[in-house]
Coordinates of N, CA and C in Angstrom, one line a residue:
M1 N 12.7 16.3 -26.6 CA 11.8 15.5 -25.8 C 12.5 14.5 -24.9
R2 N 13.5 13.9 -25.5 CA 14.3 13.0 -24.7 C 15.0 13.6 -23.5
K3 N 15.4 14.9 -23.7 CA 16.1 15.6 -22.6 C 15.0 15.9 -21.5
L4 N 13.8 16.3 -21.9 CA 12.7 16.5 -21.0 C 12.4 15.3 -20.2
F5 N 12.4 14.1 -20.8 CA 12.1 12.9 -20.2 C 13.1 12.6 -19.1
F6 N 14.4 12.7 -19.4 CA 15.4 12.5 -18.4 C 15.4 13.5 -17.3
T7 N 15.1 14.8 -17.6 CA 14.9 15.8 -16.6 C 13.8 15.4 -15.6
L8 N 12.7 15.0 -16.1 CA 11.6 14.6 -15.2 C 12.0 13.4 -14.4
L9 N 12.7 12.5 -15.0 CA 13.2 11.3 -14.3 C 14.1 11.7 -13.1
L10 N 15.0 12.6 -13.3 CA 15.9 13.1 -12.3 C 15.1 13.8 -11.2
I11 N 14.1 14.6 -11.6 CA 13.3 15.3 -10.6 C 12.6 14.3 -9.7
N12 N 12.0 13.3 -10.3 CA 11.2 12.3 -9.6 C 12.2 11.5 -8.6
A13 N 13.3 11.2 -9.1 CA 14.3 10.5 -8.2 C 14.7 11.3 -7.1
F14 N 14.9 12.7 -7.3 CA 15.3 13.6 -6.3 C 14.2 13.7 -5.2
I15 N 12.9 13.8 -5.6 CA 11.8 13.9 -4.7 C 11.7 12.6 -3.9
N16 N 11.8 11.4 -4.5 CA 11.8 10.2 -3.8 C 12.9 10.0 -2.8
C17 N 14.0 10.5 -3.2 CA 15.2 10.4 -2.3 C 15.1 11.2 -1.0
F18 N 14.4 12.4 -1.1 CA 14.3 13.3 0.0 C 13.0 13.3 0.7
S19 N 12.0 12.6 0.2 CA 10.7 12.5 0.8 C 10.8 11.6 2.0
Q20 N 10.1 11.9 3.1 CA 10.1 11.2 4.3 C 8.9 10.2 4.4
T21 N 9.2 9.0 4.9 CA 8.1 8.2 5.3 C 7.4 8.7 6.6
E22 N 6.2 8.2 6.9 CA 5.6 8.6 8.1 C 6.4 8.1 9.3
L23 N 7.0 6.9 9.2 CA 7.8 6.4 10.3 C 9.0 7.3 10.5
Q24 N 9.7 7.7 9.5 CA 10.8 8.6 9.7 C 10.4 9.9 10.3
H25 N 9.3 10.5 9.8 CA 8.8 11.7 10.4 C 8.4 11.6 11.9
A26 N 7.7 10.6 12.2 CA 7.2 10.4 13.6 C 8.4 10.1 14.5
A27 N 9.4 9.3 14.0 CA 10.5 9.0 14.8 C 11.4 10.3 15.1
E28 N 11.5 11.1 14.1 CA 12.2 12.4 14.2 C 11.6 13.3 15.2
V29 N 10.3 13.4 15.2 CA 9.5 14.2 16.1 C 9.7 13.7 17.6
S30 N 9.6 12.4 17.7 CA 9.7 11.8 19.0 C 11.1 11.4 19.4
K31 N 12.1 11.8 18.7 CA 13.5 11.6 19.0 C 13.8 10.1 19.2
I32 N 13.5 9.4 18.1 CA 13.7 7.9 18.1 C 14.5 7.6 16.8
T33 N 15.6 6.9 17.0 CA 16.4 6.4 15.8 C 15.7 5.1 15.3
V34 N 15.7 5.0 14.0 CA 15.1 3.8 13.4 C 16.1 3.1 12.5
Q35 N 16.3 1.8 12.6 CA 17.1 1.1 11.7 C 16.5 -0.3 11.6
I36 N 15.7 -0.5 10.5 CA 15.0 -1.7 10.3 C 16.0 -2.8 9.9
P37 N 16.0 -3.9 10.5 CA 16.9 -5.0 10.1 C 16.6 -5.6 8.8
P38 N 17.6 -6.2 8.1 CA 17.4 -6.7 6.7 C 16.4 -7.9 6.7
S39 N 16.1 -8.5 7.9 CA 15.1 -9.6 7.9 C 13.7 -9.1 7.8
F40 N 13.5 -7.7 7.8 CA 12.1 -7.2 7.7 C 12.1 -6.2 6.5
Y41 N 11.0 -6.1 5.8 CA 10.8 -5.2 4.8 C 10.3 -3.9 5.4
P42 N 10.9 -2.7 5.1 CA 10.6 -1.4 5.7 C 9.3 -0.9 5.1
P43 N 8.6 0.1 5.8 CA 7.4 0.7 5.3 C 7.8 1.8 4.3
H44 N 6.8 2.2 3.5 CA 7.0 3.3 2.5 C 5.9 4.3 2.6
N45 N 4.9 4.1 3.5 CA 3.8 5.1 3.5 C 4.3 6.4 4.0
E46 N 3.7 7.5 3.4 CA 4.1 8.9 3.8 C 3.1 9.6 4.7
E47 N 2.1 8.8 5.2 CA 1.2 9.4 6.1 C 0.6 8.2 7.0
P48 N 0.0 8.4 8.1 CA -0.6 7.3 8.9 C -1.5 6.5 8.1
I49 N -1.6 5.2 8.3 CA -2.4 4.3 7.5 C -3.2 3.3 8.4
Y50 N -4.3 2.9 7.9 CA -5.0 1.8 8.5 C -4.2 0.5 8.2
V51 N -4.4 -0.5 9.1 CA -3.6 -1.7 8.9 C -4.3 -2.6 7.8
T52 N -5.5 -2.3 7.4 CA -6.1 -2.9 6.2 C -6.6 -1.8 5.2
P53 N -6.5 -2.0 3.9 CA -6.8 -1.0 2.9 C -8.2 -0.5 3.0
V54 N -8.4 0.8 2.8 CA -9.7 1.4 2.7 C -10.2 1.2 1.2
R55 N -11.3 0.5 1.1 CA -11.9 0.2 -0.2 C -13.4 0.4 -0.2
E56 N -14.0 0.3 -1.3 CA -15.4 0.5 -1.4 C -16.2 -0.5 -0.5
E57 N -15.7 -1.7 -0.6 CA -16.3 -2.8 0.1 C -15.9 -2.8 1.6
C58 N -14.9 -2.0 1.9 CA -14.4 -2.0 3.3 C -14.0 -0.5 3.6
P59 N -14.9 0.4 3.8 CA -14.6 1.8 4.0 C -14.1 2.1 5.4
E60 N -13.8 3.3 5.7 CA -13.4 3.7 7.1 C -14.6 3.3 8.1
P61 N -14.2 3.0 9.3 CA -15.2 2.6 10.3 C -16.2 3.7 10.6
T62 N -17.4 3.3 10.9 CA -18.5 4.3 11.2 C -18.3 4.6 12.7
E63 N -19.0 5.7 13.1 CA -19.0 6.1 14.5 C -19.5 5.0 15.4
K64 N -20.6 4.3 15.0 CA -21.2 3.2 15.7 C -20.2 2.1 15.9
Q65 N -19.4 1.8 14.9 CA -18.4 0.7 15.0 C -17.3 1.1 15.9
L66 N -16.9 2.3 15.8 CA -15.8 2.8 16.7 C -16.2 2.8 18.2
N67 N -17.5 3.1 18.4 CA -18.0 3.2 19.8 C -18.4 1.8 20.3
G68 N -18.3 0.8 19.5 CA -18.7 -0.5 20.0 C -20.2 -0.8 19.9
D69 N -20.9 0.0 19.3 CA -22.4 -0.2 19.2 C -22.8 -1.1 18.0
E70 N -21.8 -1.5 17.2 CA -22.1 -2.3 16.0 C -20.9 -3.3 15.9
E71 N -21.2 -4.6 15.7 CA -20.1 -5.6 15.6 C -19.3 -5.3 14.3
V72 N -18.0 -5.7 14.4 CA -17.1 -5.6 13.3 C -16.4 -6.9 13.0
F73 N -16.1 -7.1 11.7 CA -15.5 -8.4 11.3 C -14.4 -8.1 10.3
A74 N -13.5 -9.1 10.1 CA -12.5 -9.1 9.0 C -11.8 -7.7 9.0
S75 N -11.6 -7.2 7.8 CA -10.8 -6.0 7.6 C -11.3 -4.8 8.4
T76 N -12.6 -4.6 8.6 CA -13.1 -3.5 9.4 C -12.7 -3.7 10.8
A77 N -12.7 -4.9 11.3 CA -12.4 -5.1 12.7 C -11.0 -4.6 13.0
F78 N -10.0 -4.8 12.1 CA -8.7 -4.4 12.3 C -8.5 -2.9 12.3
K79 N -9.3 -2.2 11.5 CA -9.4 -0.8 11.4 C -9.8 -0.2 12.8
V80 N -10.8 -0.9 13.4 CA -11.3 -0.5 14.7 C -10.4 -0.8 15.8
F81 N -9.8 -2.0 15.7 CA -8.8 -2.4 16.8 C -7.6 -1.5 16.9
F82 N -7.0 -1.2 15.8 CA -5.7 -0.5 15.8 C -5.8 1.0 15.3
G83 N -6.9 1.4 14.7 CA -6.9 2.8 14.1 C -5.8 2.9 13.1
K84 N -5.3 4.1 12.9 CA -4.2 4.4 12.0 C -2.9 4.2 12.7
V85 N -2.0 3.6 12.0 CA -0.6 3.3 12.6 C 0.4 4.1 11.8
T86 N 1.6 4.2 12.4 CA 2.7 4.9 11.8 C 3.3 4.2 10.7
G87 N 3.4 2.9 10.8 CA 4.0 2.1 9.7 C 3.8 0.6 9.9
I88 N 4.0 -0.2 8.9 CA 3.9 -1.6 9.0 C 5.2 -2.3 8.4
I89 N 5.8 -3.2 9.1 CA 6.9 -3.9 8.6 C 6.6 -5.4 8.5
R90 N 7.2 -6.1 7.6 CA 6.9 -7.5 7.4 C 8.2 -8.3 7.4
S91 N 8.2 -9.5 8.1 CA 9.4 -10.3 8.1 C 9.5 -11.0 6.7
Q92 N 10.7 -11.2 6.3 CA 10.9 -11.9 5.0 C 10.5 -13.3 5.0
D93 N 10.3 -13.9 6.2 CA 9.8 -15.3 6.2 C 8.3 -15.4 6.1
C94 N 7.6 -14.2 6.1 CA 6.2 -14.1 5.9 C 5.4 -14.6 7.1
D95 N 6.0 -14.8 8.2 CA 5.2 -15.3 9.4 C 5.0 -14.3 10.5
C96 N 5.4 -13.0 10.2 CA 5.3 -12.0 11.2 C 5.1 -10.6 10.5
V97 N 4.1 -9.9 10.9 CA 3.8 -8.5 10.5 C 3.8 -7.7 11.7
V98 N 4.5 -6.5 11.7 CA 4.5 -5.7 12.9 C 3.9 -4.3 12.6
F99 N 2.9 -3.9 13.3 CA 2.3 -2.6 13.2 C 3.1 -1.7 14.2
I100 N 3.5 -0.6 13.7 CA 4.3 0.4 14.5 C 3.4 1.6 14.8
Y101 N 3.3 2.0 16.1 CA 2.6 3.2 16.4 C 3.4 4.0 17.4
I102 N 3.8 5.2 17.0 CA 4.6 6.1 17.8 C 3.7 7.2 18.3
D103 N 3.8 7.5 19.6 CA 2.8 8.4 20.2 C 3.6 9.3 21.3
N104 N 3.4 10.6 21.2 CA 4.0 11.4 22.3 C 2.9 12.4 22.8
T105 N 1.7 12.0 22.7 CA 0.6 12.9 23.1 C -0.2 12.4 24.2
K106 N -0.2 11.1 24.5 CA -1.0 10.5 25.6 C -0.1 9.6 26.5
T107 N -0.7 9.3 27.7 CA 0.0 8.3 28.5 C -0.2 7.0 27.8
P108 N 0.8 6.1 28.0 CA 0.6 4.8 27.3 C -0.6 4.0 27.7
F109 N -1.0 4.2 29.0 CA -2.1 3.4 29.5 C -3.5 3.7 28.8
D110 N -3.6 4.9 28.2 CA -4.8 5.2 27.4 C -5.0 4.2 26.3
R111 N -3.9 4.0 25.6 CA -3.9 3.0 24.4 C -3.9 1.6 24.9
I112 N -3.2 1.3 26.0 CA -3.2 -0.1 26.5 C -4.6 -0.4 27.0
K113 N -5.3 0.5 27.6 CA -6.7 0.3 28.0 C -7.5 0.0 26.7
R114 N -7.3 0.7 25.7 CA -8.0 0.4 24.4 C -7.7 -1.0 23.9
D115 N -6.4 -1.3 24.0 CA -6.0 -2.7 23.5 C -6.7 -3.8 24.2
F116 N -6.9 -3.6 25.5 CA -7.5 -4.6 26.4 C -9.1 -4.5 26.3
R117 N -9.6 -3.5 25.6 CA -11.0 -3.2 25.6 C -11.5 -3.2 27.0
F118 N -10.9 -2.4 27.9 CA -11.1 -2.4 29.3 C -11.8 -1.2 29.7
G119 N -12.8 -1.3 30.6 CA -13.6 -0.2 31.1 C -14.4 0.5 30.0
K120 N -14.7 1.8 30.2 CA -15.5 2.5 29.2 C -14.7 2.9 28.0
R121 N -15.3 2.6 26.8 CA -14.6 2.9 25.6 C -14.4 4.3 25.3
N122 N -13.2 4.7 24.7 CA -12.9 6.1 24.3 C -12.8 7.0 25.5
E123 N -12.4 6.5 26.7 CA -12.1 7.3 27.8 C -10.7 7.1 28.3
V124 N -10.1 8.1 28.8 CA -8.7 7.9 29.3 C -8.7 7.0 30.5
A125 N -7.6 6.3 30.7 CA -7.4 5.4 31.8 C -7.3 6.1 33.1
N126 N -8.2 5.9 34.1 CA -8.1 6.5 35.4 C -7.2 5.8 36.3
K127 N -7.0 6.2 37.5 CA -6.0 5.6 38.4 C -6.3 4.2 38.6
N128 N -7.5 3.8 38.9 CA -7.9 2.5 39.3 C -7.7 1.5 38.1
E129 N -8.0 2.0 36.9 CA -7.9 1.2 35.7 C -6.4 1.0 35.4
T130 N -5.6 2.1 35.6 CA -4.1 1.9 35.3 C -3.5 0.9 36.3
E131 N -4.0 0.9 37.5 CA -3.5 -0.1 38.5 C -3.9 -1.5 38.1
A132 N -5.1 -1.6 37.6 CA -5.6 -3.0 37.2 C -4.8 -3.4 36.0
L133 N -4.6 -2.6 35.0 CA -3.9 -2.9 33.8 C -2.5 -3.3 34.1
N134 N -1.9 -2.6 35.1 CA -0.5 -2.9 35.5 C -0.3 -4.4 35.9
Q135 N -1.4 -4.9 36.4 CA -1.4 -6.3 36.9 C -1.6 -7.3 35.7
M136 N -2.0 -6.8 34.6 CA -2.3 -7.6 33.4 C -1.2 -7.7 32.4
I137 N -0.2 -6.9 32.6 CA 0.9 -6.8 31.6 C 2.2 -7.4 32.2
T138 N 3.1 -7.7 31.3 CA 4.4 -8.2 31.8 C 5.4 -7.1 31.7
H139 N 6.0 -6.8 32.8 CA 7.0 -5.7 32.9 C 8.4 -6.2 32.6
Y140 N 9.0 -5.6 31.6 CA 10.4 -6.0 31.3 C 11.3 -5.4 32.3
S141 N 12.5 -6.0 32.5 CA 13.5 -5.4 33.4 C 14.0 -4.1 32.8
K142 N 14.6 -3.2 33.6 CA 15.1 -2.0 33.1 C 16.3 -2.3 32.2
H143 N 17.0 -3.3 32.5 CA 18.1 -3.7 31.6 C 17.6 -4.1 30.2
K144 N 16.6 -4.9 30.2 CA 16.0 -5.3 28.9 C 15.4 -4.1 28.1
A145 N 14.7 -3.2 28.8 CA 14.1 -2.1 28.2 C 15.2 -1.2 27.6
K146 N 16.3 -1.0 28.3 CA 17.4 -0.2 27.8 C 18.1 -0.9 26.6
K147 N 18.3 -2.2 26.7 CA 18.9 -2.9 25.6 C 18.1 -2.9 24.4
M148 N 16.8 -3.1 24.5 CA 16.0 -3.2 23.3 C 15.7 -1.8 22.7
F149 N 15.4 -0.8 23.5 CA 14.9 0.5 23.1 C 15.6 1.7 23.6
K150 N 16.6 1.5 24.5 CA 17.2 2.6 25.2 C 16.0 3.4 25.9
A151 N 15.1 2.6 26.4 CA 13.9 3.2 27.0 C 14.0 3.1 28.6
D152 N 13.1 3.9 29.2 CA 13.1 3.9 30.7 C 12.3 2.7 31.2
W153 N 11.4 2.2 30.3 CA 10.6 1.0 30.7 C 10.1 0.3 29.4
A154 N 9.6 -0.9 29.6 CA 9.0 -1.6 28.5 C 8.1 -2.7 29.0
V155 N 7.0 -3.0 28.4 CA 6.1 -4.0 28.8 C 5.6 -4.8 27.6
G156 N 5.0 -6.0 27.9 CA 4.5 -6.8 26.9 C 3.2 -7.4 27.3
Y157 N 2.3 -7.7 26.3 CA 1.0 -8.4 26.7 C 0.5 -9.1 25.4
P158 N -0.3 -10.1 25.6 CA -1.0 -10.7 24.5 C -2.1 -9.8 24.0
Y159 N -2.4 -9.9 22.7 CA -3.5 -9.0 22.1 C -4.6 -10.0 21.6
N160 N -5.8 -9.7 22.1 CA -6.9 -10.6 21.8 C -7.5 -10.1 20.4
L161 N -7.4 -10.9 19.4 CA -8.0 -10.5 18.1 C -9.4 -10.9 18.0
A162 N -10.1 -11.3 19.1 CA -11.5 -11.6 19.1 C -12.0 -12.5 18.0
G163 N -11.1 -13.5 17.7 CA -11.5 -14.5 16.7 C -11.3 -14.0 15.2
Q164 N -10.7 -12.8 15.1 CA -10.5 -12.3 13.7 C -9.1 -12.8 13.2
S165 N -8.9 -12.8 11.9 CA -7.6 -13.2 11.3 C -7.1 -12.1 10.4
Y166 N -5.9 -11.6 10.7 CA -5.4 -10.6 9.8 C -4.9 -11.2 8.5
E167 N -5.4 -10.6 7.4 CA -5.1 -11.1 6.1 C -5.4 -12.6 5.9
N168 N -6.3 -13.1 6.7 CA -6.7 -14.6 6.6 C -5.5 -15.5 6.9
K169 N -4.5 -15.0 7.6 CA -3.3 -15.7 7.8 C -2.8 -15.6 9.3
Y170 N -2.8 -14.4 9.8 CA -2.2 -14.1 11.1 C -3.3 -14.1 12.2
K171 N -3.3 -15.2 13.0 CA -4.4 -15.4 13.9 C -3.9 -15.1 15.4
R172 N -2.7 -14.8 15.6 CA -2.2 -14.6 16.9 C -1.5 -13.2 17.0
A173 N -1.5 -12.6 18.1 CA -0.9 -11.2 18.2 C -0.4 -11.0 19.6
K174 N 0.7 -10.3 19.6 CA 1.4 -9.8 20.9 C 1.8 -8.4 20.7
A175 N 1.8 -7.7 21.9 CA 2.2 -6.3 21.8 C 3.4 -6.0 22.7
I176 N 4.3 -5.1 22.3 CA 5.4 -4.6 23.1 C 5.3 -3.1 23.1
V177 N 5.4 -2.5 24.3 CA 5.3 -1.1 24.4 C 6.5 -0.6 25.2
A178 N 7.2 0.5 24.7 CA 8.3 1.0 25.4 C 8.2 2.5 25.5
G179 N 8.8 3.2 26.5 CA 8.6 4.6 26.6 C 9.8 5.3 27.3
K180 N 9.9 6.5 27.0 CA 10.9 7.4 27.7 C 10.3 8.7 27.8
E181 N 10.3 9.2 29.1 CA 9.6 10.5 29.3 C 8.2 10.4 28.9
D182 N 7.8 11.3 28.0 CA 6.4 11.3 27.5 C 6.3 10.7 26.1
R183 N 7.3 10.0 25.7 CA 7.3 9.4 24.3 C 7.1 7.9 24.4
N184 N 6.3 7.4 23.5 CA 6.0 5.9 23.6 C 6.0 5.3 22.2
I185 N 6.3 4.1 22.1 CA 6.3 3.3 20.9 C 5.6 2.0 21.1
F186 N 4.6 1.7 20.3 CA 3.9 0.4 20.4 C 4.3 -0.5 19.2
L187 N 4.6 -1.7 19.4 CA 4.9 -2.7 18.4 C 3.9 -3.8 18.5
Y188 N 3.0 -4.0 17.5 CA 2.0 -5.1 17.5 C 2.5 -6.2 16.5
F189 N 2.7 -7.3 17.1 CA 3.2 -8.5 16.3 C 2.0 -9.3 15.9
M190 N 1.7 -9.4 14.5 CA 0.7 -10.3 14.0 C 1.5 -11.6 13.6
L191 N 1.1 -12.7 14.1 CA 1.8 -13.9 13.9 C 1.0 -15.1 13.4
T192 N 1.7 -15.9 12.5 CA 1.1 -17.2 12.2 C 1.4 -18.1 13.3
E193 N 1.0 -19.4 13.2 CA 1.3 -20.4 14.2 C 2.8 -20.6 14.3
K194 N 3.4 -20.7 13.1 CA 4.9 -20.8 13.1 C 5.6 -19.5 13.6
G195 N 5.0 -18.4 13.3 CA 5.6 -17.1 13.7 C 5.5 -17.0 15.2
E196 N 4.5 -17.5 15.8 CA 4.3 -17.4 17.3 C 5.5 -18.2 18.0
K197 N 5.8 -19.3 17.4 CA 6.9 -20.2 17.9 C 8.2 -19.5 17.8
N198 N 8.3 -18.6 16.8 CA 9.6 -17.8 16.6 C 9.5 -16.4 17.1
F199 N 8.6 -16.1 18.0 CA 8.4 -14.8 18.5 C 9.7 -14.2 19.1
N200 N 10.4 -15.0 19.9 CA 11.6 -14.6 20.5 C 12.7 -14.2 19.5
K201 N 12.7 -14.9 18.3 CA 13.6 -14.5 17.3 C 13.3 -13.1 16.7
Y202 N 12.0 -12.9 16.5 CA 11.6 -11.6 16.0 C 12.0 -10.4 17.0
Q203 N 11.7 -10.7 18.2 CA 12.1 -9.7 19.3 C 13.6 -9.4 19.2
K204 N 14.4 -10.5 19.1 CA 15.8 -10.3 19.0 C 16.3 -9.5 17.8
E205 N 15.6 -9.8 16.6 CA 16.0 -9.2 15.4 C 15.6 -7.7 15.5
L206 N 14.6 -7.3 16.2 CA 14.1 -5.9 16.3 C 14.7 -5.2 17.5
S207 N 15.5 -5.9 18.3 CA 16.1 -5.3 19.4 C 17.1 -4.3 18.9
G208 N 16.9 -3.0 19.3 CA 17.8 -2.0 18.8 C 17.4 -1.3 17.5
A209 N 16.3 -1.8 16.9 CA 15.8 -1.2 15.7 C 15.2 0.2 16.0
F210 N 14.6 0.3 17.2 CA 14.0 1.6 17.6 C 14.6 2.0 18.9
K211 N 15.3 3.1 18.9 CA 16.0 3.6 20.1 C 15.7 5.0 20.4
F212 N 15.3 5.2 21.7 CA 15.0 6.6 22.1 C 16.4 7.3 22.3
K213 N 16.4 8.6 22.0 CA 17.6 9.4 22.2 C 17.5 10.0 23.6

């Protein structure tokens, strides 16, 4: 019996050692290297997840909620805002949470349009919308994009949480998006008031954490 127990323990350890997180899998598919700095706790989810737990009192969003035909609040609002993400990392000082979304199937402006709640919901960004959104975001220099992500480009913009508070603590949000060829990565920073003041510090700590090959 004791021998069986240790055998099962070794098998479980072996499985855990070689199982991939969703972040590792998505990064591999999109040819992105990932090295989370020690100042952040890494994710452990093995499939895409909502940024708030799915529970009986807070199930998955309905079609009406996703289409904007019904108001959303609290945990449900964040499910609608961000959908399922690749992973979530948290700063050890507890003032910053980052949602990571890796995408290689759409142009970045389709999701940026969604983030701004701009134009018709659930439609791809057309040329005029893309041009308008380009005026609403901050474009990083090519040098900064390469330094931070080894990307061809990178942009940033504030994210409007519509008066909602993530985990009743994080009331401010900023987004950074970087891309190379048809591969994109979105980083959504959820920040406390103190975290917002230290936003540049978090950017610096995560510079080089995600690099396109």
